[in-house]
Short mmCIF file of N, CA and C in Angstrom, two decimals:
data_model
loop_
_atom_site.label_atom_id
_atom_site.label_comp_id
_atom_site.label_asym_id
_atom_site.label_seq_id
_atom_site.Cartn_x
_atom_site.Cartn_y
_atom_site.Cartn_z
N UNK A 233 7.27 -121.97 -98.30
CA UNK A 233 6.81 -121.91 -96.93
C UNK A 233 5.32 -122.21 -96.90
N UNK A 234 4.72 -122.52 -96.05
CA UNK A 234 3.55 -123.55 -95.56
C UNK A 234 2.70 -123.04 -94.06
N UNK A 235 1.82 -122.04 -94.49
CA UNK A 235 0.90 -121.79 -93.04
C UNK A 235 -0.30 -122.63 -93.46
N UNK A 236 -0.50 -123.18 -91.40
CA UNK A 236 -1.97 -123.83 -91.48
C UNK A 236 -2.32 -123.26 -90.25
N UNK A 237 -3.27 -122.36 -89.87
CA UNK A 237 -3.94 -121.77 -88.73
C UNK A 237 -5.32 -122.53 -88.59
N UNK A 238 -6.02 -122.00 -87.26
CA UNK A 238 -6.89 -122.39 -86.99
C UNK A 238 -7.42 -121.30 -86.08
N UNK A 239 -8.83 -120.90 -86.30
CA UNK A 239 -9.08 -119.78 -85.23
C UNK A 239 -9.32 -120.25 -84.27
N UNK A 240 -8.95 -119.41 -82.78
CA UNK A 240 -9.33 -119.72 -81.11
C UNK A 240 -9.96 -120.90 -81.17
N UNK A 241 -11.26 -120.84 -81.42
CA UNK A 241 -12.19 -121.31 -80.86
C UNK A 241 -12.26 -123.19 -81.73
N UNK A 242 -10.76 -123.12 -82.84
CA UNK A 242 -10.78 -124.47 -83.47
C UNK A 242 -11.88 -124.62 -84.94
N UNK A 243 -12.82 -123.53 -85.04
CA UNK A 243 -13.87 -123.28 -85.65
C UNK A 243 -13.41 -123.46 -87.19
N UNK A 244 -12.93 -122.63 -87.44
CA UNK A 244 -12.34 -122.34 -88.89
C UNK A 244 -10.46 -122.48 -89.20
N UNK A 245 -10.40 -123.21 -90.18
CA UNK A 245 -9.47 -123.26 -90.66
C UNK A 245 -8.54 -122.47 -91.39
N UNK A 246 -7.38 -122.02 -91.69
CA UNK A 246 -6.89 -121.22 -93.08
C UNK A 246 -5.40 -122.24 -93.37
N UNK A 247 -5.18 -121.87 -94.71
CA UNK A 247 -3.66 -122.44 -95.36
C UNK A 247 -3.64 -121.82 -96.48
N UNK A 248 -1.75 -121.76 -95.87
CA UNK A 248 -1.12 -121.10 -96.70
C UNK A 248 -0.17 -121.98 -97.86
N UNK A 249 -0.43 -122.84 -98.55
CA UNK A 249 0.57 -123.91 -98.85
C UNK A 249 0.29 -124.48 -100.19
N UNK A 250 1.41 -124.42 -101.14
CA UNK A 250 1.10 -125.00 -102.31
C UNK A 250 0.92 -126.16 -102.08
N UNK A 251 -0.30 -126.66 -103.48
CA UNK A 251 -1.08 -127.69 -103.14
C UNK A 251 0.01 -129.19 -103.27
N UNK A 252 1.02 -129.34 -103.55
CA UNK A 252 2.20 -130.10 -103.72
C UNK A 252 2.49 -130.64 -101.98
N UNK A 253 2.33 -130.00 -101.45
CA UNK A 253 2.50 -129.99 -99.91
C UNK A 253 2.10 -130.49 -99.42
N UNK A 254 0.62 -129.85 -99.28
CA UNK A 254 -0.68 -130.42 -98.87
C UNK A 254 -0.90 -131.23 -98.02
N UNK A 255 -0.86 -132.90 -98.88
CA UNK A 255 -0.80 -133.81 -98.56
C UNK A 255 -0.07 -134.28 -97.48
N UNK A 256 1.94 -133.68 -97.76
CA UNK A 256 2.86 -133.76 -97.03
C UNK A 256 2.86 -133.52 -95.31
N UNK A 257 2.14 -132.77 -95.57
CA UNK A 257 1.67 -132.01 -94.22
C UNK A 257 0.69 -132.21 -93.31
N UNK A 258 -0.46 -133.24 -93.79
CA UNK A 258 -1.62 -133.09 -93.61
C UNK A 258 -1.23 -134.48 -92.29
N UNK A 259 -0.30 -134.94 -92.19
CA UNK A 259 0.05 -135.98 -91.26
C UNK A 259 0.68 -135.33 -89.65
N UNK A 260 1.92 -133.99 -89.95
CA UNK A 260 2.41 -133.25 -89.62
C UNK A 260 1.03 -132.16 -88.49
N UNK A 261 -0.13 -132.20 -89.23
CA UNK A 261 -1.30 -130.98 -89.10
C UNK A 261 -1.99 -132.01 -88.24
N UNK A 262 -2.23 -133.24 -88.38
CA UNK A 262 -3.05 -134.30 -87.45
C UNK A 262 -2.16 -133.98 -86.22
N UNK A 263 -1.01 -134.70 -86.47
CA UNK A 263 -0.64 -134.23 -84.88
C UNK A 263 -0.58 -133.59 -84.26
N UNK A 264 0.18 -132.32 -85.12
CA UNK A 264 -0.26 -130.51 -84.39
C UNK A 264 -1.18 -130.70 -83.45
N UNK A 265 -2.47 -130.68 -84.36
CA UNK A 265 -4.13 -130.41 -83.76
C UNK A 265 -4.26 -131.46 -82.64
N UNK A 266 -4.09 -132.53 -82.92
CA UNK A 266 -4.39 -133.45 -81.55
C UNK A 266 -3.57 -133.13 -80.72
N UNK A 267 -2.30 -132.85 -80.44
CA UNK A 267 -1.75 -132.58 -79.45
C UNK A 267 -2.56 -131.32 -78.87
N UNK A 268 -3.17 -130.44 -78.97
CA UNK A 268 -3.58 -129.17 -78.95
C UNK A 268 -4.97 -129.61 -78.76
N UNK A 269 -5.88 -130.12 -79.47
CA UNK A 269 -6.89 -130.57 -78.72
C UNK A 269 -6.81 -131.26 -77.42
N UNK A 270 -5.47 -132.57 -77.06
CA UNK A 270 -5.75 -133.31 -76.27
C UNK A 270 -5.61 -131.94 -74.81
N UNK A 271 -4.97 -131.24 -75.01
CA UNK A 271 -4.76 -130.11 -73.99
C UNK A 271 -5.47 -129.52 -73.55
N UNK A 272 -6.78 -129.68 -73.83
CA UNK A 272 -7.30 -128.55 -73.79
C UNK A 272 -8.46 -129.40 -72.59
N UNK A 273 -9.16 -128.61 -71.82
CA UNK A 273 -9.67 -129.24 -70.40
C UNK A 273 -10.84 -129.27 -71.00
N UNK A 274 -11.36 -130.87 -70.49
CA UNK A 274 -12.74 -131.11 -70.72
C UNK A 274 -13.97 -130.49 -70.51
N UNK A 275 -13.64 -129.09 -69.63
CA UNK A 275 -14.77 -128.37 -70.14
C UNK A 275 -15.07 -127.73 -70.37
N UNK A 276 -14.46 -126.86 -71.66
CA UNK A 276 -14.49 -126.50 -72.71
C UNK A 276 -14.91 -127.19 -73.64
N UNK A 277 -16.66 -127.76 -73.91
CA UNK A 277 -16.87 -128.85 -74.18
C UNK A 277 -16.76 -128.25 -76.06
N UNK A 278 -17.30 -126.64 -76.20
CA UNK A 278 -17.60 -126.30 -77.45
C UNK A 278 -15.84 -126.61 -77.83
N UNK A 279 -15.04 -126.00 -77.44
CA UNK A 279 -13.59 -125.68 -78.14
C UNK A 279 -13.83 -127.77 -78.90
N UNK A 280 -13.64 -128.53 -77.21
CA UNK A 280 -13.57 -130.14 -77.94
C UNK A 280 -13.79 -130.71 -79.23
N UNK A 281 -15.18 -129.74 -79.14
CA UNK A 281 -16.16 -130.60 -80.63
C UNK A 281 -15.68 -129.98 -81.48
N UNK A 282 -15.37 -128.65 -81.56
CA UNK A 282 -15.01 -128.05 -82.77
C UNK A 282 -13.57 -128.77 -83.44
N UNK A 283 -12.61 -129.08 -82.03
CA UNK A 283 -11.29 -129.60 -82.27
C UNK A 283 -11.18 -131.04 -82.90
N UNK A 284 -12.32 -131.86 -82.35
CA UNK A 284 -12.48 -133.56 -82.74
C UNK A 284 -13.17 -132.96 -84.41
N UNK A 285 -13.82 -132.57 -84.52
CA UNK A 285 -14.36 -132.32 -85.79
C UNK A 285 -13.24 -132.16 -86.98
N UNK A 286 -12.53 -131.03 -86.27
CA UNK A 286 -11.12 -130.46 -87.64
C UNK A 286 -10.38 -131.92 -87.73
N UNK A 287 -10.19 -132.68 -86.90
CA UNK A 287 -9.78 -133.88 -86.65
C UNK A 287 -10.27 -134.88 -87.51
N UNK A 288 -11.35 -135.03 -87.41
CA UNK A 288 -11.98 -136.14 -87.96
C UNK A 288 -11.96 -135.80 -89.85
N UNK A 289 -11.67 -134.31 -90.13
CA UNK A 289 -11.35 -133.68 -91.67
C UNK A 289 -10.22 -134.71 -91.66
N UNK A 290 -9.23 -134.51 -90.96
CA UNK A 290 -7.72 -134.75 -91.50
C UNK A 290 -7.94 -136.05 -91.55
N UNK A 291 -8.50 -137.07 -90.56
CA UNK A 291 -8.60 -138.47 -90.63
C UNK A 291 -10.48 -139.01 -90.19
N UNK A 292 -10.88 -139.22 -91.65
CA UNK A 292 -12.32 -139.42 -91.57
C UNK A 292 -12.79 -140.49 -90.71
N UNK A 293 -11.69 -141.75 -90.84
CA UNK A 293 -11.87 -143.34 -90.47
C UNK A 293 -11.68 -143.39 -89.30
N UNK A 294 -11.02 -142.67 -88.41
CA UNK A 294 -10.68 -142.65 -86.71
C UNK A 294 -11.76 -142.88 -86.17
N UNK A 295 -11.47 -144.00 -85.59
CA UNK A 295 -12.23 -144.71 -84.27
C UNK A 295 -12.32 -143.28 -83.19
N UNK A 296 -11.41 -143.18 -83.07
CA UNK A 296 -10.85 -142.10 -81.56
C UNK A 296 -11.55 -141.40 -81.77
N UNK A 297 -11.43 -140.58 -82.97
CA UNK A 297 -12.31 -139.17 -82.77
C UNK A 297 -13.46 -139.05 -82.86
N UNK A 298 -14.25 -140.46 -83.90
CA UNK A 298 -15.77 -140.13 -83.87
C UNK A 298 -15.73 -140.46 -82.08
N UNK A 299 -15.00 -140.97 -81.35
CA UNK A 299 -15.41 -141.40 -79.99
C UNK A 299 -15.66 -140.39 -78.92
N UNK A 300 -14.58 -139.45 -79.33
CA UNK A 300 -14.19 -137.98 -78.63
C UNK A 300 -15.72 -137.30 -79.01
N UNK A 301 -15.86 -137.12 -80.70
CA UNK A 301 -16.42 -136.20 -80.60
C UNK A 301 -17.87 -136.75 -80.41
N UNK A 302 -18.53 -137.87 -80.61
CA UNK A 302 -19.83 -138.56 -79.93
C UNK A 302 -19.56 -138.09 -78.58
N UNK A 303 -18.75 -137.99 -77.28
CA UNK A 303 -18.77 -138.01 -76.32
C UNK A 303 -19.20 -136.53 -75.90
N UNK A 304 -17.81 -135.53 -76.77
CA UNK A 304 -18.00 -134.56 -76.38
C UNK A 304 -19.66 -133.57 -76.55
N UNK A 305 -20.38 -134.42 -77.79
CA UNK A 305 -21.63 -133.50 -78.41
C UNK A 305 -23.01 -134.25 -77.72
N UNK A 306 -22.80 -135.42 -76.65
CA UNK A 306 -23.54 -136.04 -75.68
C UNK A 306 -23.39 -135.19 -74.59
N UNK A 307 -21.74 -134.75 -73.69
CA UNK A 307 -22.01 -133.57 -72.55
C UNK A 307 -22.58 -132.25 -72.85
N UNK A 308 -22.30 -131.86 -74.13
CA UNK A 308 -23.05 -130.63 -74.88
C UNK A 308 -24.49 -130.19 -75.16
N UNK A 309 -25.07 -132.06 -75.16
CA UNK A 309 -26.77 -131.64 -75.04
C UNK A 309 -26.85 -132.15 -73.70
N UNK A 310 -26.52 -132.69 -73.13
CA UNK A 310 -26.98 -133.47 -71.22
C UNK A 310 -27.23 -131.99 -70.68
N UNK A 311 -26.17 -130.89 -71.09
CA UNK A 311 -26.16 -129.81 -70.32
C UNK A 311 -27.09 -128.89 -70.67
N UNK A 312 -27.36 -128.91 -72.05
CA UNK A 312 -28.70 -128.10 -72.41
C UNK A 312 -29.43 -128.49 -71.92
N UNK A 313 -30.12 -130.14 -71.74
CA UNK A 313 -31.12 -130.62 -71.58
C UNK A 313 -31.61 -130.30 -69.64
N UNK A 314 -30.52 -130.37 -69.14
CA UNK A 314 -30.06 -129.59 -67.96
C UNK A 314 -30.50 -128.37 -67.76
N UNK A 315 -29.75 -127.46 -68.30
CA UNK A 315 -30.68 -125.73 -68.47
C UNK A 315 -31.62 -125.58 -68.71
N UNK A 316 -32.19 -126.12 -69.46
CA UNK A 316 -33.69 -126.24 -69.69
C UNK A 316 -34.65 -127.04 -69.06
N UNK A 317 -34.65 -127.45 -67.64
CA UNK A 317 -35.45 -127.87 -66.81
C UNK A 317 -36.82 -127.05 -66.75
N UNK A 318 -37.91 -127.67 -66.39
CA UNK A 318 -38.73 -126.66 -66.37
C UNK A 318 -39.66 -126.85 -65.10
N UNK A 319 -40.35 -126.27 -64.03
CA UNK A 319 -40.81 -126.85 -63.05
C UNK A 319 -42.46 -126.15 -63.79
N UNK A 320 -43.31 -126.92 -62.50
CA UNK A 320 -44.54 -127.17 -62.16
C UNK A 320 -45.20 -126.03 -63.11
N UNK A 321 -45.13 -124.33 -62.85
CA UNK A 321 -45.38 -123.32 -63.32
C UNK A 321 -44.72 -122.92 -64.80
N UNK A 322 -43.75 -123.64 -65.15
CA UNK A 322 -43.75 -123.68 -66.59
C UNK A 322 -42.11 -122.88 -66.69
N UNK A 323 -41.74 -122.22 -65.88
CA UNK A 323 -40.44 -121.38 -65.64
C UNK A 323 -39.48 -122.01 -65.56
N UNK A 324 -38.22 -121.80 -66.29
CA UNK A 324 -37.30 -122.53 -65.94
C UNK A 324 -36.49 -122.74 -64.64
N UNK A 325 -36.19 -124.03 -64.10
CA UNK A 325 -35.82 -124.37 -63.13
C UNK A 325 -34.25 -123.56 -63.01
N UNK A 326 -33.56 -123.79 -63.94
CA UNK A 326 -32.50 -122.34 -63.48
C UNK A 326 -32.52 -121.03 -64.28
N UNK A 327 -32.56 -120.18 -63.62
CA UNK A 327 -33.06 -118.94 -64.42
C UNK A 327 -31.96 -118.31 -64.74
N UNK A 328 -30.52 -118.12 -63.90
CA UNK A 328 -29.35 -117.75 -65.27
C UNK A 328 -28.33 -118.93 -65.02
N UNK A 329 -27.25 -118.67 -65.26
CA UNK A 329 -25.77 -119.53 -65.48
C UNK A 329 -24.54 -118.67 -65.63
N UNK A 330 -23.48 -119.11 -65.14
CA UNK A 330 -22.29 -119.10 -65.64
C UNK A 330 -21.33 -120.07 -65.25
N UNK A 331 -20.05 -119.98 -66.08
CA UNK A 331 -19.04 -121.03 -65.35
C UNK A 331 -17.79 -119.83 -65.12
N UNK A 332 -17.19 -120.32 -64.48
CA UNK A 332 -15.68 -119.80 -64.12
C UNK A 332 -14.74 -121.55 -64.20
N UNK A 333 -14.33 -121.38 -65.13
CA UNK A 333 -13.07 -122.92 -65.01
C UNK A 333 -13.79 -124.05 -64.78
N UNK A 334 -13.74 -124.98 -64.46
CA UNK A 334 -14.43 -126.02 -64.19
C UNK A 334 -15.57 -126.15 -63.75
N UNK A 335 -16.01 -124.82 -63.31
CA UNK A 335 -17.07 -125.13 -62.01
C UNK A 335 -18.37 -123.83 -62.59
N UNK A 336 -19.26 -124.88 -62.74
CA UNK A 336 -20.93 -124.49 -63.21
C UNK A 336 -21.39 -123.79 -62.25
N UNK A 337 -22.11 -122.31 -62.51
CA UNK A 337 -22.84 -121.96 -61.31
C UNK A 337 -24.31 -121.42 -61.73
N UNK A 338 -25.08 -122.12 -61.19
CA UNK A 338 -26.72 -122.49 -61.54
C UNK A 338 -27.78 -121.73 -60.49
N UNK A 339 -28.15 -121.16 -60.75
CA UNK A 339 -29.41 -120.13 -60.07
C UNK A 339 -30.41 -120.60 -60.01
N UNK A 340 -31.10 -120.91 -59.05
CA UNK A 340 -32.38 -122.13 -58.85
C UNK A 340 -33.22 -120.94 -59.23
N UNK A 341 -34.23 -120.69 -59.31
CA UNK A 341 -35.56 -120.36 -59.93
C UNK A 341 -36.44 -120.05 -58.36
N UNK A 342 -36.28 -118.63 -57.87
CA UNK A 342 -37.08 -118.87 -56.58
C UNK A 342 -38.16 -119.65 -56.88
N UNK A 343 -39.20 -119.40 -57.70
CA UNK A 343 -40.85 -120.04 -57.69
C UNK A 343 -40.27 -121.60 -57.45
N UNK A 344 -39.31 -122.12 -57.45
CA UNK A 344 -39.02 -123.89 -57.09
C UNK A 344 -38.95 -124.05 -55.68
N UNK A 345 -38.42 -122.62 -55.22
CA UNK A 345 -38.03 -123.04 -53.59
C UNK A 345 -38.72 -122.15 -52.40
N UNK A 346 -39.79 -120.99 -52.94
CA UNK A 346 -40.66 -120.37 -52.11
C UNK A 346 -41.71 -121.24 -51.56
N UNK A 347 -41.58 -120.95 -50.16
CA UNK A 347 -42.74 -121.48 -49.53
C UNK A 347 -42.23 -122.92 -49.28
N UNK A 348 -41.32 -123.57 -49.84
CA UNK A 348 -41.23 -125.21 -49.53
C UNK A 348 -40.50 -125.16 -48.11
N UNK A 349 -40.55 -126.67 -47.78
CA UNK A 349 -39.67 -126.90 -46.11
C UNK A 349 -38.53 -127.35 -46.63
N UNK A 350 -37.29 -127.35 -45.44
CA UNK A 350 -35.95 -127.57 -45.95
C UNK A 350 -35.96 -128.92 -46.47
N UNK A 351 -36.34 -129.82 -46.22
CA UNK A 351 -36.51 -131.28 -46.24
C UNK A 351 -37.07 -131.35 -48.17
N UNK A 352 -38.24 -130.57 -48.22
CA UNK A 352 -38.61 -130.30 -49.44
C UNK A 352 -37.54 -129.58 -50.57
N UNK A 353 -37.00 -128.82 -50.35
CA UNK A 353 -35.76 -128.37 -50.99
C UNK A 353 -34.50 -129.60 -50.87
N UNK A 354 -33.96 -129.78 -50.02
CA UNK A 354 -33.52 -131.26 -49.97
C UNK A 354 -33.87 -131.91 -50.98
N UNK A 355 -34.29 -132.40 -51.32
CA UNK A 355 -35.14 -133.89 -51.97
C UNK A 355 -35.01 -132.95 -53.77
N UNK A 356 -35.36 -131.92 -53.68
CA UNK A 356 -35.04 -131.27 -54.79
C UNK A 356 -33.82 -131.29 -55.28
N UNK A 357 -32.90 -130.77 -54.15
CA UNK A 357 -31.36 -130.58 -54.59
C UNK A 357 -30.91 -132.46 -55.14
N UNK A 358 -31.33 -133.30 -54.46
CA UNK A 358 -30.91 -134.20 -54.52
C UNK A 358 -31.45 -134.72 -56.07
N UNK A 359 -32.96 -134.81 -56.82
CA UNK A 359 -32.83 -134.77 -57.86
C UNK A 359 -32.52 -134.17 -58.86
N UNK A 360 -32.19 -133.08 -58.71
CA UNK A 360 -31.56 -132.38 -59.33
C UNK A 360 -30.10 -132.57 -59.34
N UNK A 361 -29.65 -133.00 -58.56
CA UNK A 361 -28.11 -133.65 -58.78
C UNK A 361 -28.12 -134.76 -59.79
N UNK A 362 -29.31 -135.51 -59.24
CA UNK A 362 -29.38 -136.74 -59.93
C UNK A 362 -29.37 -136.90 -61.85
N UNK A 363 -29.86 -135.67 -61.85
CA UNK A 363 -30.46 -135.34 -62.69
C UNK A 363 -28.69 -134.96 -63.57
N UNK A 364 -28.15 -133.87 -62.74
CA UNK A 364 -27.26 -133.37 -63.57
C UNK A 364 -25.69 -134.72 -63.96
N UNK A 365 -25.89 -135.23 -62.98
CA UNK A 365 -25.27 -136.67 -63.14
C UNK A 365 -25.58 -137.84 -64.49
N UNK A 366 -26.65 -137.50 -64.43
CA UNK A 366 -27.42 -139.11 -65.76
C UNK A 366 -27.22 -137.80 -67.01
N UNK A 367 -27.09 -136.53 -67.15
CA UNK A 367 -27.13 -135.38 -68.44
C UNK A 367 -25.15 -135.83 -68.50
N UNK A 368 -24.73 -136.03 -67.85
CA UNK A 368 -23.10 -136.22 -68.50
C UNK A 368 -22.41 -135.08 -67.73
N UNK A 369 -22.62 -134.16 -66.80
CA UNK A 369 -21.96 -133.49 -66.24
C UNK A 369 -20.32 -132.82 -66.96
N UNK A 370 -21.04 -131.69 -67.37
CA UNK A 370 -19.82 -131.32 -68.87
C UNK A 370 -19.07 -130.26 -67.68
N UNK A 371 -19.43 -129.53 -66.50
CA UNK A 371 -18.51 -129.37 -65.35
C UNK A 371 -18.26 -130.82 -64.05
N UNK A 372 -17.11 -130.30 -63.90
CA UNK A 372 -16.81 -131.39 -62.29
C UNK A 372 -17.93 -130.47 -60.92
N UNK A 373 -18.07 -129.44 -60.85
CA UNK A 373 -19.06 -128.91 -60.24
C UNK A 373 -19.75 -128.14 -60.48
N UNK A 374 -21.12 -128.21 -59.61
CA UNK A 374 -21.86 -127.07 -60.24
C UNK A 374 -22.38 -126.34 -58.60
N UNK A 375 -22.09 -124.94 -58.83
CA UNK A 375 -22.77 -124.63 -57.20
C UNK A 375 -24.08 -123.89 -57.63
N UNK A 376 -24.98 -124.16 -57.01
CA UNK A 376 -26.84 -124.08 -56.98
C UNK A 376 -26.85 -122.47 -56.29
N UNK A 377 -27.14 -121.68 -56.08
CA UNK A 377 -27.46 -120.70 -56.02
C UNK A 377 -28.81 -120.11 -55.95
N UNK A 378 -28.94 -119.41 -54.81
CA UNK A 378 -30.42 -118.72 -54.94
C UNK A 378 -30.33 -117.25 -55.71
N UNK A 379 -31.88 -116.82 -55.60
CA UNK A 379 -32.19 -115.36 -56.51
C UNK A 379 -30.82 -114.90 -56.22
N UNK A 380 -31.15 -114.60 -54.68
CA UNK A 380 -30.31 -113.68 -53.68
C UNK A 380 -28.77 -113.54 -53.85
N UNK A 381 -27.84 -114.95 -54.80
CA UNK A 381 -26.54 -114.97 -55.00
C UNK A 381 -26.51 -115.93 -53.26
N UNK A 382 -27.47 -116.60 -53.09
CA UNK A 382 -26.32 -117.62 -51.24
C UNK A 382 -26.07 -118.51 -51.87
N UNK A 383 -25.60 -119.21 -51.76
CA UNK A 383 -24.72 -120.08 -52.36
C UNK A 383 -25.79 -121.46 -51.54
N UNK A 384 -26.54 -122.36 -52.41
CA UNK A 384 -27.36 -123.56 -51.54
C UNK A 384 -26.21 -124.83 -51.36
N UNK A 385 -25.66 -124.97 -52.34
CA UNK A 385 -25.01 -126.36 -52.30
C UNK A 385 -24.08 -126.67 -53.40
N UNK A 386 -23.43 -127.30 -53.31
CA UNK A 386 -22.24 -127.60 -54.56
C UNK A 386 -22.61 -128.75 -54.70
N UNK A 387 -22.93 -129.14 -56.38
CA UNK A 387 -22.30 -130.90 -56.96
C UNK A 387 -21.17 -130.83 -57.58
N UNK A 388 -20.38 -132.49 -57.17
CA UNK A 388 -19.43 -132.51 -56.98
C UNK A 388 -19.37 -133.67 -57.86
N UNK A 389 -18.71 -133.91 -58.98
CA UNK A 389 -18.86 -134.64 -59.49
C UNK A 389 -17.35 -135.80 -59.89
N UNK A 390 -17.06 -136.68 -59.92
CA UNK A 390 -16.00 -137.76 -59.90
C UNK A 390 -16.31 -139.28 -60.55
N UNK A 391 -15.71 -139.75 -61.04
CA UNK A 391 -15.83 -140.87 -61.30
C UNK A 391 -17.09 -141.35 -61.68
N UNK A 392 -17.70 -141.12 -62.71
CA UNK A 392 -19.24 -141.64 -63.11
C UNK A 392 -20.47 -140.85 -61.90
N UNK A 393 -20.07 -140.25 -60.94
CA UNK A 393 -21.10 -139.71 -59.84
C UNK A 393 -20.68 -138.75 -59.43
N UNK A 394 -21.90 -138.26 -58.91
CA UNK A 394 -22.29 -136.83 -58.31
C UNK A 394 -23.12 -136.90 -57.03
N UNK A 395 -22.51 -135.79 -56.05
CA UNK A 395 -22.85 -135.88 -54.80
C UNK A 395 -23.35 -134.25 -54.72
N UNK A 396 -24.01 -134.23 -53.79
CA UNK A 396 -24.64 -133.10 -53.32
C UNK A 396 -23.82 -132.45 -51.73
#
């Protein structure tokens, strides 16, 4: 008998299998995993990379997966590079985060939006969309949020673009 696990998160591997096997299996274990990676929703960008990675063990030469996982470890920094905005005063432009399922939720940084006119906030939200659009948008939305928890605006993201 023949165990091959993988923890949650795709991270680490284990096997149980004389080394006679191995091999036998290791075709059997590609598909497993890709079927099981391909399942899994794009944004869950960490689970992806970890999954294209175990992937790319079983088959080094795959076109596909260095493709997957180049893609997936490009939305992985767009979005850091994203969180880490920094405005005028040196503070970060979103001061916390979370997601629930698909959808990013981003806390603007009062010191970005005290004292400005709506028009001025406007023009903000809008590069800042812009912004989260050209980073690879690793959610389909993200809703903007003040200190306070009001909810400013949702991006909405589809087909190569993002709307405000």
């Amino acid at each position: 008998m023949c165990v091959i696990a993988y923890s949650e998160d795709l991270n680490r591997r284990q096997a149980s299998c004389p080394s006679d096997y191995q091999d036998i299996l290791k075709t059997n274990e590609e598909e497993l995993l890709m079927r099981h990676v391909q399942s899994l929703p794009g944004f869950k960008v960490q689970q992806n990379i970890n999954g294209y990675k175990a992937l790319k063990k079983l088959a080094p030469h795959s076109t596909l997966y260095t493709k997957k996982l180049v893609a997936y470890e490009s939305k992985q920094k767009g979005l850091e590079r994203f969180m880490n905005l920094y405005i005028s005063s040196g503070e970060k432009l979103i001061s916390k985060s979370s997601n629930r399922g698909a959808t990013l939720y981003a806390t603007i940084n009062s010191s970005a939006l005290d004292g400005k006119s709506t028009s001025a906030n406007h023009k903000l939200f809008k590069l800042i969309t812009d912004y989260y659009a050209a980073s690879g948008y690793a959610y389909k939305k993200c809703v903007l949020k003040n200190s306070a928890g009001k909810t400013l605006g949702t991006i909405s993201c589809a087909n190569s673009r993002c709307t405000f």
